Amino acid sequence: MADRDPAEGRIEVWKTYKLYIGGAFPRTESGRTYVVSAADGTPLANACRASRKDVRDAVRAARSASGGWAGRTAMNRGQILYRVAELMEGRRAQFVEDVAQAEGLSAGKAGAAVDRAIDRWVWYAGWADKIAQVLGSSNPVAGPYFNFTIPEPTGVVGIVAPETSSLLGLVSRLAPALVGGSVAVVATSEARPLPAITLAEVLATSDVPGGVVNILTGLKAELAPAMAAHDDIDAIDAWGVPEALRREVELAAAENVKRVARRPKGVADARFDWLDDRAAERPEWIAAFLEMKTVWHPIGV
Amino acid sequence: MTSDGKAIRPWSGPKGPAGWGLGDGQAIPWEYAPAPESRDIAKIRPQYGLFIGGREVPSSDGATFTSVDPSTEQPLAQLARATTADADRAVRAARRAQSRTWGRLHPRERAKYLFRIARILQERSREFAVLESIDSGKPIKESRDVDVPLAAAHFWYYAGWADKLEYAFPGRNARPLGVVAQIIPWNFPLLMLAWKIAPALAAGNTVVLKPASTTPLTALLFAEVCRQARLPGGVVNIVTGPGEIGMHLVTHPDVDKVAFTGSTSVGKLIQKGIAGTDKALTLELGGKAANIVFEDAALDQAVEGVINGIYFNQGEVCCAGSRLLVQESIAGPFIDKLKARLLTIRVGDPLDKNTDVGAINSRAQLEKITELVAAGTAEGAEIYQPPCDLPDRGFFFRPTLFTNVALSHRIAREEIFGPVLAVLTFRTPDEAIEKANNTEYGLSAGVWTEKGSRILAMVSRLKAGVVWANTFNKFDPTSPFGGYKESGFGREGGMHGLHAYVSLEDR
């Protein structure tokens, strides 16, 4: 949003930042916005301040997309996630600029975060047709039965995104939910929401079906409790829930027995190193949004 | 009369099956128009070299051999005939690449190269499919819908493993074995290449691959894909030439692992060739699979499965369901259904999109099939072949079905590797198991019944590495494939397929 000298001759066309729901880019139904600033305090944009009703719309879109996404073959889901990486690579410069502004990073450091975000899509894409092989089992029960256990997606996941790492943190939490076959309603970083909207533009032009990822910007104090209390959300990723809201969010989540994926004990969001592959590439983050199904079948002539 | 008032031309072809609403044995009232896939997309060069160290080079003595289009018997191209010096050079290039580039590359970057290769195979899939059908004789609908997509899928699947080996082998360090020599057959040239190269590269090995002499063209097009993907030179090396070159690679002192798909007789030579060395070995050899049909099976589905099981890829499939074991109570009607279905199989131009059975891969293979079929008749089995026309030129063979087959007949014991089905019967599940397992092979088997518990009981008693239940000839990169007994050892595909290409060390 940096202004040029009008005398230079050309006035930039600024982007309106909107929500991403069901594959479309609506404004918030509430008509509210909040000012988003760069790390150095420069105002960047008026972001949508999504409401409880926007959460409701996003959940509806997610639920409608859930069956189709879960029903894709694992390989197909993997290819679609990989495609997101391909498209991000093509818009790398824009992401680097977005992340540098939002997080106050040098171009070099922002570039490293964007590169890692792209590679992280690839890493999780590769899990699509492997997670069942690693987490599933055939179980040698003591009787004439063929018994096996397979993972299935949990369903609709509410993701309260990391607050500090606007893009890499979000991708690192979103990709594992998607690759397992769940769909997502995301509350972005509150203070640094713009890279997530650029990601939404990538998702919208990738092969990810509309509704599989829905992205809301706004105040976490409004969005996180609304997501936690929504009966049609099956699990909540509480990584980015502010400490002060944690108990309230988890209490609400218990009402329909949501699975709650907490930030690991002793890990502070602001200090977590998302560039550390060993820390941020974890199959158990996929497992957090999987249900295990065990099947018994008799053996006999 | 047709809608435009013309009289329907009398059909001189075979009679239609009963139950088609046409009356029993009435003529099939239609013909297929030719539907040829264009050959233009596959650019065949007059001459091909070896692919060593990332570059195309001629053989050291300049010798060449010819690859022939099996559907026309016309020469397609001249191929470099590798010498032992060329094979040594390829092993050196592979060793250098393993120790200097590929083995040291971060697994994440290895993964990205393999994803690139998968993508390029997808992008150029039709080109590969047409070239494969021209070079091997297999129907375009099979190369287009099976071979090439599965080949790309294998690279895709193993790409994802490259940086996840710690999850495939928890608690151990999975290290590459080093330089791998891979020898592949002519029945699925590109697919076998993918089965071999993808897991080897994912685990950090480099390879020297020798394609079959009758089907080298897609392997050499794959070399171009490697260059397009900017794969470091020497990671993949492809040498074309006779079997002796394969044996030279097998016994080469700087080769750490050998992977072979082909006949059991050559497999035994290879196993002997590495005896007393530290080389690792996996063998995927012949088969004589039993397709077992119980009286309660969904018979029409079973007919399709049995037909697909033996006539897919002209029956040139190691896991082909070449022995039908049908329960005696339904044998008569089931065989009638099979014969009726055989009438509708279209044999001919591999590039015609309606062709079901294409050309036999080579004259030598055609002669082998012919000889075994003659033995079947001589030993007293009853032959049935649909009265279809075969092209005047090229290596074609009629889909063939034998009844009154005894387990001792050659056609029930030897791998024919052609479109020839031997039908036997059984009364009880025990008898089916006894007959199915009565072979030195143990690659695959099929079971057809609507009763799930019976499927699983049969599965637990069949000595075969893959058992298909109410389906047949299904393949997927996530699914391990390989044999029991003299069908070989080791598995390709799935997590187990990685095992063949790593050395597990303590952490």
Coordinates of N, CA and C in Angstrom, one line a residue, chain A residues 69 77 81 120-121 123-125 127-128 131 153-154 157 159 168-184 237 239 261 274 280-290:
Chain A
W69 N -14.2 -34.6 -0.9 CA -12.7 -34.6 -0.7 C -12.3 -35.9 0.0
R77 N -5.6 -36.9 -4.0 CA -5.4 -35.8 -3.0 C -3.9 -35.4 -3.0
L81 N -2.5 -31.6 -3.6 CA -1.6 -30.8 -2.7 C -0.3 -30.4 -3.4
R120 N 6.9 -27.8 2.0 CA 6.1 -28.5 3.0 C 4.8 -29.0 2.4
W121 N 4.3 -28.3 1.4 CA 3.1 -28.9 0.7 C 3.6 -30.2 0.0
W123 N 6.0 -32.2 1.0 CA 6.3 -33.2 2.0 C 4.9 -33.9 2.4
Y124 N 4.0 -33.0 2.7 CA 2.7 -33.6 3.1 C 1.9 -34.3 1.9
A125 N 2.1 -33.7 0.7 CA 1.5 -34.4 -0.4 C 1.9 -35.8 -0.5
W127 N 2.6 -37.8 1.7 CA 2.0 -38.7 2.8 C 0.6 -39.3 2.3
A128 N 0.0 -38.7 1.3 CA -1.4 -39.0 1.0 C -1.6 -40.5 0.9
I131 N 0.1 -42.6 4.6 CA -0.3 -42.5 6.0 C -1.0 -43.8 6.4
P153 N -10.7 -39.9 7.4 CA -10.7 -38.5 7.8 C -11.7 -38.2 8.9
T154 N -11.3 -37.3 9.8 CA -12.3 -36.9 10.9 C -13.4 -36.1 10.3
V157 N -12.5 -29.6 10.1 CA -11.5 -29.2 11.1 C -11.5 -27.7 11.1
I159 N -9.3 -24.7 12.0 CA -7.9 -24.4 12.3 C -7.7 -22.9 12.7
L168 N 4.0 -19.8 6.5 CA 4.6 -21.2 6.7 C 3.9 -21.9 7.9
G169 N 3.6 -21.1 8.9 CA 2.9 -21.7 10.1 C 1.5 -22.2 9.6
L170 N 0.8 -21.4 8.8 CA -0.5 -21.8 8.4 C -0.4 -23.1 7.5
V171 N 0.5 -23.0 6.5 CA 0.6 -24.2 5.6 C 1.0 -25.5 6.4
S172 N 1.8 -25.3 7.4 CA 2.3 -26.5 8.2 C 1.1 -27.1 9.0
R173 N 0.1 -26.3 9.3 CA -1.0 -26.8 10.0 C -2.2 -27.3 9.1
L174 N -2.3 -26.6 8.0 CA -3.4 -26.8 7.0 C -3.1 -28.1 6.2
A175 N -1.9 -28.3 5.7 CA -1.6 -29.4 4.8 C -1.9 -30.7 5.5
P176 N -1.4 -30.9 6.8 CA -1.7 -32.3 7.4 C -3.2 -32.6 7.5
A177 N -4.0 -31.5 7.8 CA -5.5 -31.8 7.9 C -6.0 -32.2 6.5
L178 N -5.6 -31.5 5.5 CA -6.1 -31.8 4.1 C -5.6 -33.2 3.6
V179 N -4.4 -33.5 3.8 CA -3.9 -34.7 3.2 C -4.5 -35.9 3.7
G180 N -5.0 -35.9 5.0 CA -5.7 -37.0 5.5 C -7.2 -37.1 5.1
G181 N -7.6 -36.1 4.3 CA -9.0 -36.1 3.8 C -10.0 -35.3 4.5
S182 N -9.5 -34.5 5.5 CA -10.4 -33.6 6.2 C -10.5 -32.3 5.4
V183 N -11.5 -31.5 5.7 CA -11.6 -30.2 5.1 C -11.5 -29.1 6.2
A184 N -11.3 -27.9 5.9 CA -10.8 -26.9 6.9 C -11.6 -25.6 6.8
D237 N -8.0 -27.3 15.6 CA -6.6 -27.2 15.7 C -6.3 -25.9 16.5
W239 N -3.7 -24.6 17.8 CA -2.3 -24.0 17.8 C -2.3 -22.5 18.1
A261 N -6.5 -30.5 18.8 CA -5.1 -30.6 18.6 C -4.4 -29.4 19.3
W274 N 9.4 -22.7 12.6 CA 8.7 -23.4 11.5 C 9.7 -23.8 10.4
A280 N 8.5 -29.5 12.5 CA 7.2 -29.1 11.8 C 6.7 -30.0 10.7
E281 N 7.5 -31.1 10.5 CA 7.0 -32.1 9.6 C 6.7 -33.4 10.3
R282 N 5.5 -33.6 10.7 CA 5.2 -34.7 11.6 C 3.9 -35.4 11.2
P283 N 4.1 -36.7 11.0 CA 2.9 -37.5 10.6 C 1.8 -37.5 11.7
E284 N 2.2 -37.3 12.9 CA 1.2 -37.3 14.0 C 0.3 -36.1 13.8
W285 N 0.7 -35.1 13.1 CA -0.2 -33.9 12.8 C -1.2 -34.3 11.8
I286 N -0.9 -35.3 11.0 CA -2.0 -35.8 10.1 C -2.9 -36.7 10.9
A287 N -2.3 -37.5 11.8 CA -3.1 -38.5 12.6 C -4.1 -37.7 13.5
A288 N -3.7 -36.5 13.9 CA -4.6 -35.7 14.8 C -6.0 -35.6 14.2
F289 N -6.1 -35.6 12.9 CA -7.4 -35.5 12.2 C -7.8 -36.7 11.4
L290 N -7.5 -37.9 12.1 CA -7.9 -39.1 11.5 C -8.7 -39.9 12.5

